[in-house]
């Protein structure tokens, strides 16, 4: 019987060692920049792809908790005519991330993005219209070591 207990103890030590290695490996992978850009750039791109395609529920993953109310507000102002207009387009919104200022040793940053072929709703109760070549400045904050979009309102076009 003692040999069985010793075998079980050795097996448990190996499992614990393997588990510790997997946890450390997973943690380190989360903190490596991706080949597609920094974590901040990925957040900006993902937010823009979802927000300007009116996928507000998916966009919530890329904004601060206090920004959720702005996405809910935007979603509440979408009408069937807006959806029909977007569906009638041959292509979806295209986003170009021009600049991301997100210093590694800071918690505040911003991004400048250009958006083509996206629906703009600039009057409450009116059907939106399609817009090309618009530029937006998005505020960012770092929380828990990760960058998020911070919305103090709906994104507004930057005048050039």
PDB file of C-alpha atoms in Angstrom:
ATOM      1  CA  UNK A   1       0.000   0.000   0.000  1.00  0.00           C
ATOM      2  CA  UNK A   2       2.820   2.524   0.717  1.00  0.00           C
ATOM      3  CA  UNK A   3       4.072   2.102  -2.861  1.00  0.00           C
ATOM      4  CA  UNK A   4       0.635   3.133  -4.198  1.00  0.00           C
ATOM      5  CA  UNK A   5       0.579   6.248  -1.982  1.00  0.00           C
ATOM      6  CA  UNK A   6       4.088   7.176  -3.121  1.00  0.00           C
ATOM      7  CA  UNK A   7       3.042   6.710  -6.769  1.00  0.00           C
ATOM      8  CA  UNK A   8      -0.020   8.950  -6.253  1.00  0.00           C
ATOM      9  CA  UNK A   9       2.116  11.637  -4.577  1.00  0.00           C
ATOM     10  CA  UNK A  10       4.636  11.587  -7.451  1.00  0.00           C
ATOM     11  CA  UNK A  11       1.786  11.760  -9.988  1.00  0.00           C
ATOM     12  CA  UNK A  12       0.218  14.736  -8.176  1.00  0.00           C
ATOM     13  CA  UNK A  13       3.580  16.561  -8.101  1.00  0.00           C
ATOM     14  CA  UNK A  14       3.968  16.089 -11.869  1.00  0.00           C
ATOM     15  CA  UNK A  15       0.429  17.322 -12.503  1.00  0.00           C
ATOM     16  CA  UNK A  16       0.979  20.357 -10.280  1.00  0.00           C
ATOM     17  CA  UNK A  17       4.258  21.113 -12.056  1.00  0.00           C
ATOM     18  CA  UNK A  18       2.608  20.824 -15.482  1.00  0.00           C
ATOM     19  CA  UNK A  19      -0.304  22.980 -14.342  1.00  0.00           C
ATOM     20  CA  UNK A  20       2.095  25.658 -13.011  1.00  0.00           C
ATOM     21  CA  UNK A  21       3.985  25.663 -16.307  1.00  0.00           C
ATOM     22  CA  UNK A  22       0.766  26.032 -18.317  1.00  0.00           C
ATOM     23  CA  UNK A  23      -0.436  28.923 -16.126  1.00  0.00           C
ATOM     24  CA  UNK A  24       2.901  30.733 -16.442  1.00  0.00           C
ATOM     25  CA  UNK A  25       2.998  30.142 -20.218  1.00  0.00           C
ATOM     26  CA  UNK A  26      -0.569  31.378 -20.704  1.00  0.00           C
ATOM     27  CA  UNK A  27       0.101  34.486 -18.606  1.00  0.00           C
ATOM     28  CA  UNK A  28       3.263  35.339 -20.526  1.00  0.00           C
ATOM     29  CA  UNK A  29       1.530  34.910 -23.895  1.00  0.00           C
ATOM     30  CA  UNK A  30      -1.197  37.356 -22.909  1.00  0.00           C
ATOM     31  CA  UNK A  31       1.378  40.067 -22.321  1.00  0.00           C
ATOM     32  CA  UNK A  32       3.296  39.706 -25.567  1.00  0.00           C
ATOM     33  CA  UNK A  33       2.524  42.124 -28.393  1.00  0.00           C
ATOM     34  CA  UNK A  34       0.906  40.431 -31.362  1.00  0.00           C
ATOM     35  CA  UNK A  35       2.435  40.426 -34.792  1.00  0.00           C
ATOM     36  CA  UNK A  36      -0.477  42.566 -35.950  1.00  0.00           C
ATOM     37  CA  UNK A  37       0.394  45.472 -33.660  1.00  0.00           C
ATOM     38  CA  UNK A  38       0.279  46.454 -30.040  1.00  0.00           C
ATOM     39  CA  UNK A  39      -2.588  45.678 -27.706  1.00  0.00           C
ATOM     40  CA  UNK A  40      -3.662  49.334 -27.966  1.00  0.00           C
ATOM     41  CA  UNK A  41      -3.722  49.205 -31.791  1.00  0.00           C
ATOM     42  CA  UNK A  42      -5.684  45.945 -31.718  1.00  0.00           C
ATOM     43  CA  UNK A  43      -8.274  47.463 -29.358  1.00  0.00           C
ATOM     44  CA  UNK A  44      -8.656  50.553 -31.566  1.00  0.00           C
ATOM     45  CA  UNK A  45      -9.035  48.473 -34.718  1.00  0.00           C
ATOM     46  CA  UNK A  46     -11.477  46.017 -33.125  1.00  0.00           C
ATOM     47  CA  UNK A  47     -13.567  48.805 -31.629  1.00  0.00           C
ATOM     48  CA  UNK A  48     -13.756  50.671 -34.936  1.00  0.00           C
ATOM     49  CA  UNK A  49     -14.599  47.554 -36.953  1.00  0.00           C
ATOM     50  CA  UNK A  50     -17.516  46.777 -34.637  1.00  0.00           C
ATOM     51  CA  UNK A  51     -18.696  50.318 -33.837  1.00  0.00           C
ATOM     52  CA  UNK A  52     -18.763  51.638 -37.411  1.00  0.00           C
ATOM     53  CA  UNK A  53     -20.492  48.442 -38.557  1.00  0.00           C
ATOM     54  CA  UNK A  54     -23.146  49.069 -35.888  1.00  0.00           C
ATOM     55  CA  UNK A  55     -22.287  45.927 -33.940  1.00  0.00           C
ATOM     56  CA  UNK A  56     -22.646  47.788 -30.661  1.00  0.00           C
ATOM     57  CA  UNK A  57     -22.939  44.723 -28.450  1.00  0.00           C
ATOM     58  CA  UNK A  58     -19.604  43.390 -29.739  1.00  0.00           C
ATOM     59  CA  UNK A  59     -18.040  46.866 -29.406  1.00  0.00           C
ATOM     60  CA  UNK A  60     -18.695  46.803 -25.636  1.00  0.00           C
ATOM     61  CA  UNK A  61     -15.748  44.449 -25.174  1.00  0.00           C
ATOM     62  CA  UNK A  62     -13.352  47.216 -26.256  1.00  0.00           C
ATOM     63  CA  UNK A  63     -14.629  50.132 -24.161  1.00  0.00           C
ATOM     64  CA  UNK A  64     -14.561  51.045 -20.481  1.00  0.00           C
ATOM     65  CA  UNK A  65     -17.544  50.036 -18.355  1.00  0.00           C
ATOM     66  CA  UNK A  66     -18.703  53.654 -18.073  1.00  0.00           C
ATOM     67  CA  UNK A  67     -18.709  53.906 -21.882  1.00  0.00           C
ATOM     68  CA  UNK A  68     -21.361  51.211 -22.266  1.00  0.00           C
ATOM     69  CA  UNK A  69     -24.128  53.795 -21.859  1.00  0.00           C
ATOM     70  CA  UNK A  70     -22.975  55.549 -25.055  1.00  0.00           C
ATOM     71  CA  UNK A  71     -23.154  52.336 -27.058  1.00  0.00           C
ATOM     72  CA  UNK A  72     -26.622  51.660 -25.660  1.00  0.00           C
ATOM     73  CA  UNK A  73     -27.627  55.203 -26.600  1.00  0.00           C
ATOM     74  CA  UNK A  74     -26.284  54.771 -30.139  1.00  0.00           C
ATOM     75  CA  UNK A  75     -28.117  51.458 -30.533  1.00  0.00           C
ATOM     76  CA  UNK A  76     -31.375  52.993 -29.315  1.00  0.00           C
ATOM     77  CA  UNK A  77     -31.257  55.544 -32.149  1.00  0.00           C
ATOM     78  CA  UNK A  78     -30.922  53.031 -34.992  1.00  0.00           C
ATOM     79  CA  UNK A  79     -34.077  52.707 -37.094  1.00  0.00           C
ATOM     80  CA  UNK A  80     -35.096  50.182 -39.708  1.00  0.00           C
ATOM     81  CA  UNK A  81     -34.365  52.710 -42.475  1.00  0.00           C
ATOM     82  CA  UNK A  82     -30.766  52.977 -41.205  1.00  0.00           C
ATOM     83  CA  UNK A  83     -30.389  49.203 -41.254  1.00  0.00           C
ATOM     84  CA  UNK A  84     -31.859  49.023 -44.754  1.00  0.00           C
ATOM     85  CA  UNK A  85     -29.443  51.710 -45.965  1.00  0.00           C
ATOM     86  CA  UNK A  86     -26.445  49.847 -44.510  1.00  0.00           C
ATOM     87  CA  UNK A  87     -27.582  46.537 -46.015  1.00  0.00           C
ATOM     88  CA  UNK A  88     -27.953  48.130 -49.439  1.00  0.00           C
ATOM     89  CA  UNK A  89     -24.232  48.990 -49.513  1.00  0.00           C
ATOM     90  CA  UNK A  90     -21.919  46.764 -51.523  1.00  0.00           C
ATOM     91  CA  UNK A  91     -19.228  46.856 -48.834  1.00  0.00           C
ATOM     92  CA  UNK A  92     -19.008  47.475 -45.118  1.00  0.00           C
ATOM     93  CA  UNK A  93     -17.228  50.295 -43.335  1.00  0.00           C
ATOM     94  CA  UNK A  94     -13.467  50.309 -43.783  1.00  0.00           C
ATOM     95  CA  UNK A  95     -11.198  51.597 -41.059  1.00  0.00           C
ATOM     96  CA  UNK A  96      -7.606  52.772 -41.241  1.00  0.00           C
ATOM     97  CA  UNK A  97      -5.858  53.308 -37.923  1.00  0.00           C
ATOM     98  CA  UNK A  98      -3.661  56.322 -38.664  1.00  0.00           C
ATOM     99  CA  UNK A  99      -2.013  56.864 -35.306  1.00  0.00           C
ATOM    100  CA  UNK A 100      -2.127  55.384 -31.829  1.00  0.00           C
ATOM    101  CA  UNK A 101      -0.513  57.278 -28.976  1.00  0.00           C
ATOM    102  CA  UNK A 102      -0.513  54.860 -26.046  1.00  0.00           C
ATOM    103  CA  UNK A 103       2.709  55.245 -24.046  1.00  0.00           C
ATOM    104  CA  UNK A 104       3.723  52.086 -22.220  1.00  0.00           C
ATOM    105  CA  UNK A 105       4.361  54.007 -18.993  1.00  0.00           C
ATOM    106  CA  UNK A 106       1.142  56.052 -19.085  1.00  0.00           C
ATOM    107  CA  UNK A 107      -2.569  55.337 -18.600  1.00  0.00           C
ATOM    108  CA  UNK A 108      -4.015  57.873 -21.043  1.00  0.00           C
ATOM    109  CA  UNK A 109      -3.761  57.822 -24.816  1.00  0.00           C
ATOM    110  CA  UNK A 110      -5.653  58.462 -28.017  1.00  0.00           C
ATOM    111  CA  UNK A 111      -6.007  57.212 -31.560  1.00  0.00           C
ATOM    112  CA  UNK A 112      -6.746  58.847 -34.893  1.00  0.00           C
ATOM    113  CA  UNK A 113      -8.682  56.736 -37.365  1.00  0.00           C
ATOM    114  CA  UNK A 114     -10.041  57.272 -40.864  1.00  0.00           C
ATOM    115  CA  UNK A 115     -13.331  55.626 -41.787  1.00  0.00           C
ATOM    116  CA  UNK A 116     -14.879  55.153 -45.217  1.00  0.00           C
ATOM    117  CA  UNK A 117     -18.301  53.898 -46.246  1.00  0.00           C
ATOM    118  CA  UNK A 118     -20.008  54.188 -42.887  1.00  0.00           C
ATOM    119  CA  UNK A 119     -23.428  55.304 -41.750  1.00  0.00           C
ATOM    120  CA  UNK A 120     -23.562  58.644 -39.956  1.00  0.00           C
ATOM    121  CA  UNK A 121     -26.582  59.539 -37.862  1.00  0.00           C
ATOM    122  CA  UNK A 122     -26.240  63.218 -37.061  1.00  0.00           C
ATOM    123  CA  UNK A 123     -29.886  64.116 -36.454  1.00  0.00           C
ATOM    124  CA  UNK A 124     -32.109  62.336 -33.962  1.00  0.00           C
ATOM    125  CA  UNK A 125     -35.189  60.910 -35.622  1.00  0.00           C
ATOM    126  CA  UNK A 126     -33.776  61.308 -39.143  1.00  0.00           C
ATOM    127  CA  UNK A 127     -32.475  58.586 -41.429  1.00  0.00           C
ATOM    128  CA  UNK A 128     -28.682  58.498 -41.471  1.00  0.00           C
ATOM    129  CA  UNK A 129     -26.502  58.979 -44.529  1.00  0.00           C
ATOM    130  CA  UNK A 130     -23.356  57.279 -45.811  1.00  0.00           C
ATOM    131  CA  UNK A 131     -20.038  59.058 -45.331  1.00  0.00           C
ATOM    132  CA  UNK A 132     -16.550  58.560 -46.758  1.00  0.00           C
ATOM    133  CA  UNK A 133     -13.222  59.946 -45.680  1.00  0.00           C
ATOM    134  CA  UNK A 134     -14.098  60.873 -42.106  1.00  0.00           C
ATOM    135  CA  UNK A 135     -11.510  61.086 -39.363  1.00  0.00           C
ATOM    136  CA  UNK A 136     -12.190  60.441 -35.677  1.00  0.00           C
ATOM    137  CA  UNK A 137     -10.124  60.921 -32.513  1.00  0.00           C
ATOM    138  CA  UNK A 138     -10.760  58.276 -29.861  1.00  0.00           C
ATOM    139  CA  UNK A 139      -9.719  58.621 -26.241  1.00  0.00           C
ATOM    140  CA  UNK A 140      -8.097  55.658 -24.547  1.00  0.00           C
ATOM    141  CA  UNK A 141      -7.290  54.634 -20.986  1.00  0.00           C
ATOM    142  CA  UNK A 142      -5.248  51.778 -19.572  1.00  0.00           C
ATOM    143  CA  UNK A 143      -7.040  49.761 -16.919  1.00  0.00           C
ATOM    144  CA  UNK A 144      -5.687  46.601 -15.373  1.00  0.00           C
ATOM    145  CA  UNK A 145      -2.761  46.727 -17.782  1.00  0.00           C
ATOM    146  CA  UNK A 146      -5.011  46.768 -20.866  1.00  0.00           C
ATOM    147  CA  UNK A 147      -6.019  49.625 -23.136  1.00  0.00           C
ATOM    148  CA  UNK A 148      -9.726  50.420 -23.618  1.00  0.00           C
ATOM    149  CA  UNK A 149     -11.620  53.063 -25.570  1.00  0.00           C
ATOM    150  CA  UNK A 150     -13.070  55.721 -23.253  1.00  0.00           C
ATOM    151  CA  UNK A 151     -16.208  57.341 -24.619  1.00  0.00           C
ATOM    152  CA  UNK A 152     -17.371  60.678 -23.218  1.00  0.00           C
ATOM    153  CA  UNK A 153     -20.012  60.752 -25.960  1.00  0.00           C
ATOM    154  CA  UNK A 154     -20.478  59.310 -29.412  1.00  0.00           C
ATOM    155  CA  UNK A 155     -17.440  59.568 -31.677  1.00  0.00           C
ATOM    156  CA  UNK A 156     -17.477  62.892 -33.561  1.00  0.00           C
ATOM    157  CA  UNK A 157     -15.724  63.627 -36.780  1.00  0.00           C
ATOM    158  CA  UNK A 158     -12.526  65.656 -36.485  1.00  0.00           C
ATOM    159  CA  UNK A 159     -12.617  68.696 -38.738  1.00  0.00           C
ATOM    160  CA  UNK A 160      -9.527  68.878 -40.940  1.00  0.00           C
TER     161      UNK A 160
END
